[in-house]
PDB file of C-alpha atoms and ligand atoms in Angstrom:
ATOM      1  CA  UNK A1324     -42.552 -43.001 138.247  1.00 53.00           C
ATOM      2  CA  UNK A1325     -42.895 -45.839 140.254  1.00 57.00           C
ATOM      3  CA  UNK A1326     -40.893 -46.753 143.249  1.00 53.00           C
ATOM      4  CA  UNK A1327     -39.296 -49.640 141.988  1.00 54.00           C
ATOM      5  CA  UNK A1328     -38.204 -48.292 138.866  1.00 53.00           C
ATOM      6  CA  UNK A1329     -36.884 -44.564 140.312  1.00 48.00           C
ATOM      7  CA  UNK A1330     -34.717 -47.549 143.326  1.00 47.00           C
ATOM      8  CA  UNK A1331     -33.010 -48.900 139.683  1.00 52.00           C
ATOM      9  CA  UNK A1332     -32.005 -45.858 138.695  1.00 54.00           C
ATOM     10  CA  UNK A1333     -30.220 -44.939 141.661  1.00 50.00           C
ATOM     11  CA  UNK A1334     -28.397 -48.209 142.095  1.00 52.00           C
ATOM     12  CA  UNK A1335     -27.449 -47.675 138.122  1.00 50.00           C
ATOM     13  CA  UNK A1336     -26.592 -44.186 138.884  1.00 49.00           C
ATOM     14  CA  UNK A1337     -24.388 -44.909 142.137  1.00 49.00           C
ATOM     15  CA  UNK A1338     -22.473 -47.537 140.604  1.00 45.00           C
ATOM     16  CA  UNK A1339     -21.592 -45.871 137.346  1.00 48.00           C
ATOM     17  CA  UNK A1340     -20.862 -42.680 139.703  1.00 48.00           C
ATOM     18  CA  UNK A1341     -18.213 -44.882 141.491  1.00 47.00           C
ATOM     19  CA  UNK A1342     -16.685 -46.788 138.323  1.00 44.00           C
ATOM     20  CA  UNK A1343     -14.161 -43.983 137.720  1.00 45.00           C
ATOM     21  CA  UNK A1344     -12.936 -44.029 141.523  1.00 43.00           C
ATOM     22  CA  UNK A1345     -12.511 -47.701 141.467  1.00 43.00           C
ATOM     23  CA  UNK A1346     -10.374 -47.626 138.172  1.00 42.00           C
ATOM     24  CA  UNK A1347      -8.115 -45.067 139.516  1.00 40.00           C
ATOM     25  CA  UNK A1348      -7.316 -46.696 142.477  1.00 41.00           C
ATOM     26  CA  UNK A1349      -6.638 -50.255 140.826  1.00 39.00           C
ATOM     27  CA  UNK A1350      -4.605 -48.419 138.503  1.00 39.00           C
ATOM     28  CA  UNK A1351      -0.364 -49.279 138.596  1.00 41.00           C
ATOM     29  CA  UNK A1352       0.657 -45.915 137.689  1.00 41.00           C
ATOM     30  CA  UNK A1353      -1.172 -45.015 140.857  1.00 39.00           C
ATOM     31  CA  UNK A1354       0.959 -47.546 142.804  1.00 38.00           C
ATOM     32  CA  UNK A1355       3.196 -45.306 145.641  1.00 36.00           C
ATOM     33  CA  UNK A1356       5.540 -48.357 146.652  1.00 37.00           C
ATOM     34  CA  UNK A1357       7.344 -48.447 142.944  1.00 35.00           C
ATOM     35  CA  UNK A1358       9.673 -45.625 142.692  1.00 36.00           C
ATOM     36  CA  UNK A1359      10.401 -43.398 139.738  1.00 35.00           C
ATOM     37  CA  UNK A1360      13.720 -45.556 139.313  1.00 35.00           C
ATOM     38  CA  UNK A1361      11.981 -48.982 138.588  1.00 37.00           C
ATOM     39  CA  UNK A1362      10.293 -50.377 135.494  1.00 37.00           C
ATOM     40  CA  UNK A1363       6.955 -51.932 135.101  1.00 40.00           C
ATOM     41  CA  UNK A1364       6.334 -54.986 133.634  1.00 40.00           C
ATOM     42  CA  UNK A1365       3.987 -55.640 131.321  1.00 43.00           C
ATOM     43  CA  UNK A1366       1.864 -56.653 134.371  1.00 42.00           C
ATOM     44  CA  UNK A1367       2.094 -53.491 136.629  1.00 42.00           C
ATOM     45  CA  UNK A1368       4.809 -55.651 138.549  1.00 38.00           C
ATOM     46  CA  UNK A1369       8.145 -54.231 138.993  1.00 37.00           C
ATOM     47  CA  UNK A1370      11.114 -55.999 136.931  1.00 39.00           C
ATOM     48  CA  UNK A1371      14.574 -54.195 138.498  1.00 36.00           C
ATOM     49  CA  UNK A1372      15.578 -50.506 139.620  1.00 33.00           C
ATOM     50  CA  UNK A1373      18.444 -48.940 137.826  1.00 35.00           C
ATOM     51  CA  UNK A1374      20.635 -49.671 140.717  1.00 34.00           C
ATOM     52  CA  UNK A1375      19.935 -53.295 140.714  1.00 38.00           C
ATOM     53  CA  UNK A1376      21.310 -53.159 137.338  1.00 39.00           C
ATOM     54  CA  UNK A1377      24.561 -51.077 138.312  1.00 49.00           C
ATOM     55  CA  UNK A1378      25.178 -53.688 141.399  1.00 65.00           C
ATOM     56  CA  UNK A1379      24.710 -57.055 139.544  1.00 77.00           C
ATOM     57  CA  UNK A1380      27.684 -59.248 138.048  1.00 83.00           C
ATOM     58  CA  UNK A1381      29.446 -57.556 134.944  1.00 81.00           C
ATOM     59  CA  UNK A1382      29.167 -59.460 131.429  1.00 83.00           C
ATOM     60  CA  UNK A1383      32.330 -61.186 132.456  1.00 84.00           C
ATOM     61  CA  UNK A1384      31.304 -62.124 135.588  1.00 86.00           C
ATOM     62  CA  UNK A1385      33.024 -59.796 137.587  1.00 92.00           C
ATOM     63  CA  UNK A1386      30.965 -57.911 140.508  1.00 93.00           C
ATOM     64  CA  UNK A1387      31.755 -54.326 142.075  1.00 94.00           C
ATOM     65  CA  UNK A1388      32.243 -55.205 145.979  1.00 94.00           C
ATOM     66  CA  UNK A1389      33.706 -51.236 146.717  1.00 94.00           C
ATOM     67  CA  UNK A1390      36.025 -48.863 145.661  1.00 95.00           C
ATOM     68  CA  UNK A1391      39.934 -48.927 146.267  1.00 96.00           C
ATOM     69  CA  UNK A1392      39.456 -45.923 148.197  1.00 95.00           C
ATOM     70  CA  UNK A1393      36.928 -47.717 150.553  1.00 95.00           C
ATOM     71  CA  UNK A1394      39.300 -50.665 150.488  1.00 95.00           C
ATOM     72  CA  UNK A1395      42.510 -48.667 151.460  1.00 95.00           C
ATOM     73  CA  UNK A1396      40.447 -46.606 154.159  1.00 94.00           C
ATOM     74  CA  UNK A1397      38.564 -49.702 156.035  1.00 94.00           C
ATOM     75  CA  UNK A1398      41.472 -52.412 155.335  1.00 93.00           C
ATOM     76  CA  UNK A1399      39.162 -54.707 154.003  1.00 95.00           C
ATOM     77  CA  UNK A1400      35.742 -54.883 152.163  1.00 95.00           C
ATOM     78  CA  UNK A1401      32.735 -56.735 153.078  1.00 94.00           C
ATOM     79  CA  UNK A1402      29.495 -58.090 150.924  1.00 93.00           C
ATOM     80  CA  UNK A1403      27.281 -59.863 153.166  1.00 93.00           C
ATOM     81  CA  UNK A1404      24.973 -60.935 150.627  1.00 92.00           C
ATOM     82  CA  UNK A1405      27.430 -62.857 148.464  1.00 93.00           C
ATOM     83  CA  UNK A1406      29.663 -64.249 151.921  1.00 94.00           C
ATOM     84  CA  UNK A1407      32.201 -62.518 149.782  1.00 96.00           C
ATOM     85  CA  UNK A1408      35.836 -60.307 151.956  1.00 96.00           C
ATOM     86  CA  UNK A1409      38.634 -58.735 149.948  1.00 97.00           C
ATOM     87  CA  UNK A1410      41.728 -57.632 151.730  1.00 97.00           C
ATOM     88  CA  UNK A1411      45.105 -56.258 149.599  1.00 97.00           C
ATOM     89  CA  UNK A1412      47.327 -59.143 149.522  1.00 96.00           C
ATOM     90  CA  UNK A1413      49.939 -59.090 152.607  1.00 94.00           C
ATOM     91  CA  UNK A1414      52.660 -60.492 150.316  1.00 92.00           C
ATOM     92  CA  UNK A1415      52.080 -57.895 147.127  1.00 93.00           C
ATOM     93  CA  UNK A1416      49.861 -55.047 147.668  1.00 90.00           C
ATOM     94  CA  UNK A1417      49.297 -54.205 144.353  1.00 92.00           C
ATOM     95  CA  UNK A1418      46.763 -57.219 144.423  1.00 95.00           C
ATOM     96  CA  UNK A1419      43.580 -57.922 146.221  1.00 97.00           C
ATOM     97  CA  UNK A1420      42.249 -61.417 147.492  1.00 97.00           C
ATOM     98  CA  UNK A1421      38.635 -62.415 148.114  1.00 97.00           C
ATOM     99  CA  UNK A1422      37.907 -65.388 150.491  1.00 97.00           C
ATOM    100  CA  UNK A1423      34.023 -66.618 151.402  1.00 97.00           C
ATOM    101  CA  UNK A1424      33.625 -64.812 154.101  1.00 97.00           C
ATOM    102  CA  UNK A1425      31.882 -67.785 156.356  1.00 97.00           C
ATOM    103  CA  UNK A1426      33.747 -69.967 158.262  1.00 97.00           C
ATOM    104  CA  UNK A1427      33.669 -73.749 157.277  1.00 98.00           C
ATOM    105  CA  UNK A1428      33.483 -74.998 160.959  1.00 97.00           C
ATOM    106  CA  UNK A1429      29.876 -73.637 161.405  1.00 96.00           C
ATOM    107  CA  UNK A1430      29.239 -70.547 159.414  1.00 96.00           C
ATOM    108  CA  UNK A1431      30.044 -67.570 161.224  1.00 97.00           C
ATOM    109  CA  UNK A1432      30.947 -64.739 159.881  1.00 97.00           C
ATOM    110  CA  UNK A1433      35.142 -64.341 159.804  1.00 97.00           C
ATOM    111  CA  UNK A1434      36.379 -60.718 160.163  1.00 96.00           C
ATOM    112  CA  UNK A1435      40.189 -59.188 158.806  1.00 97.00           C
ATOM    113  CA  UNK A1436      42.366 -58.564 161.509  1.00 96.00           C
ATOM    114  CA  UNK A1437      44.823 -56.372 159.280  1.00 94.00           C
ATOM    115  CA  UNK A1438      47.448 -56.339 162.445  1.00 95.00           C
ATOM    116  CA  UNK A1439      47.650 -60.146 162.571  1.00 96.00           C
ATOM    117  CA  UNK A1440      47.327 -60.263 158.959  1.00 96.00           C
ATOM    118  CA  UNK A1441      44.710 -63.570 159.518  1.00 97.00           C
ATOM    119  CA  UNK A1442      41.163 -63.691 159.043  1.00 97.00           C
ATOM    120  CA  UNK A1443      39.427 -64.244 162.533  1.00 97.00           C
ATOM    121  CA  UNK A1444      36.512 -66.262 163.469  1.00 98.00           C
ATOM    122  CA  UNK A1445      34.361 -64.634 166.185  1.00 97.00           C
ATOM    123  CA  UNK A1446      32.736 -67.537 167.379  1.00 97.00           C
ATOM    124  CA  UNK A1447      34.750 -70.394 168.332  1.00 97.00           C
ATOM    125  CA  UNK A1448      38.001 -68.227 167.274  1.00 96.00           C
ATOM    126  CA  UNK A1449      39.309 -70.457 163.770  1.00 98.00           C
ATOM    127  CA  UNK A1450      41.984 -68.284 162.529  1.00 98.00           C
ATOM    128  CA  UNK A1451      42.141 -68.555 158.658  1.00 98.00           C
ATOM    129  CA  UNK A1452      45.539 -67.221 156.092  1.00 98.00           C
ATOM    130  CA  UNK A1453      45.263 -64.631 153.816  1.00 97.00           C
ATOM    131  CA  UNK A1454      44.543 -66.918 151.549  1.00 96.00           C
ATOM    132  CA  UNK A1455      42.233 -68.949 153.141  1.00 97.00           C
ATOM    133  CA  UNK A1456      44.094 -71.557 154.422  1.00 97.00           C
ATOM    134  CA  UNK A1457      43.407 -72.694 157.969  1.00 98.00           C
ATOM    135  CA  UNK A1458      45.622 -70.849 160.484  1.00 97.00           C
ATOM    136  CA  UNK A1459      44.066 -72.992 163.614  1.00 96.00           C
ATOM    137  CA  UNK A1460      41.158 -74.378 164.102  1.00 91.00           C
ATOM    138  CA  UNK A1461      38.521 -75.786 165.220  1.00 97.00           C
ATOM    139  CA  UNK A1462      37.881 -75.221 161.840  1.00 97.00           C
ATOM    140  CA  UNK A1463      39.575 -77.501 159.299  1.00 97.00           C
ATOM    141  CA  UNK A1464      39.145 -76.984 156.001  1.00 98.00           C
ATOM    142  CA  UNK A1465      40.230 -73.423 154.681  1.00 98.00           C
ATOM    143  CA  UNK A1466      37.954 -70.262 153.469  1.00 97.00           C
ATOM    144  CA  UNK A1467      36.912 -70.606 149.556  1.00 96.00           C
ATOM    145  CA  UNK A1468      38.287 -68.282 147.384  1.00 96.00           C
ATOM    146  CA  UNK A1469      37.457 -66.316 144.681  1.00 96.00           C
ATOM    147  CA  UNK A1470      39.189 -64.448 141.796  1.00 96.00           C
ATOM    148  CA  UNK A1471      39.251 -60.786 142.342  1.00 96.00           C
ATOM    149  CA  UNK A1472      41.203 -58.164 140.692  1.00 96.00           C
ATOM    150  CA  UNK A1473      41.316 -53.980 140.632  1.00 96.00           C
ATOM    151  CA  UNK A1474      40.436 -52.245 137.712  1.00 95.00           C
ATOM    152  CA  UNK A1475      40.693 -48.668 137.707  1.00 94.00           C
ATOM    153  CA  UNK A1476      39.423 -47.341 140.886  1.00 94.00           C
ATOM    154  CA  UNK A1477      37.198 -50.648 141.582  1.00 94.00           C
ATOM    155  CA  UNK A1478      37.299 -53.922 143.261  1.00 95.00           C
ATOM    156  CA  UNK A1479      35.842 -56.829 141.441  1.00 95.00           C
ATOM    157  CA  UNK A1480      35.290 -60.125 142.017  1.00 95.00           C
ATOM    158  CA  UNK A1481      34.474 -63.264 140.202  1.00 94.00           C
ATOM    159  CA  UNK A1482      31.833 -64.709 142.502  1.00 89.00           C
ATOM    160  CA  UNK A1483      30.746 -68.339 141.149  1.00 74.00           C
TER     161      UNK A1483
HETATM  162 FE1  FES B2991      34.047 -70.263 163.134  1.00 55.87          FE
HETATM  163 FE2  FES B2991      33.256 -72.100 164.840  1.00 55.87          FE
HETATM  164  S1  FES B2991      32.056 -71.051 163.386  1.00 55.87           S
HETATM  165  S2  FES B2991      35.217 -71.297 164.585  1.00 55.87           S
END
């Protein structure tokens, strides 16, 4: 055999001999950053985790922001991704009431103080109702609102 020809067959050789490795590793059932809760897409890209599903707005528009229990226990509930506080309504308890949580005078975040019953602005101290409505400022236009109800053991609100 000749030297060229016996050089071909070992470059042939070493990359069919490496094909396999390469396939396995490009593979997207061999991706570790997808857990075993998330789908694939058609694509090997992930589309949403189960609990992405469970935490998303209901059919009617309604999203879980915590349990009553969690309510009751912490006086008020918090979700910082949709700016969104609930508090049981000073004036009837049986009912809940969800205000933006950022504060129109520059967008701080506004905290329940459930002993002054008011909604307090850490930063340049606004002071906001329970509904809303500006206590004192500097802030002058009140909190938005949002509709917000308990069903069961769950607090919902109507975030659009
Ligand atoms: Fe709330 Fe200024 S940002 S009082």
């Amino acid at each position: 055999m000749k030297r060229r020809t016996f050089l071909t067959w070992i470059g042939v050789g070493g990359l069919a001999s490496s094909l396999p490795v390469a396939w396995v590793a490009c593979s997207p059932n061999n991706s570790s950053d997808i857990s075993s809760s998330e789908t694939i897409d058609s694509e090997g890209g992930p589309i949403v985790s189960a609990r992405d599903v469970d935490t998303g707005p209901r059919e009617d528009g309604f999203t879980l922001i915590g349990t009553v229990a969690e309510l009751d226990d912490q006086g008020s509930l918090t979700n910082k991704t949709l700016d969104v506080a609930v508090i049981r309504d000073p004036a009837d308890n049986g009912t809940v009431i969800a205000v933006n949580s950022r504060c129109t005078h520059q967008g701080c975040r506004v905290n329940w103080d459930g002993g002054a019953k008011l909604f307090t602005c850490p930063c340049h101290g606004s002071r906001f109702n329970p509904d809303g409505s500006v206590a004192n400022g500097p802030a002058a236009v009140p909190l938005g609102s949002f509709e917000a109800k308990i069903e069961e053991d769950s607090v919902l609100v109507k975030v659009s």
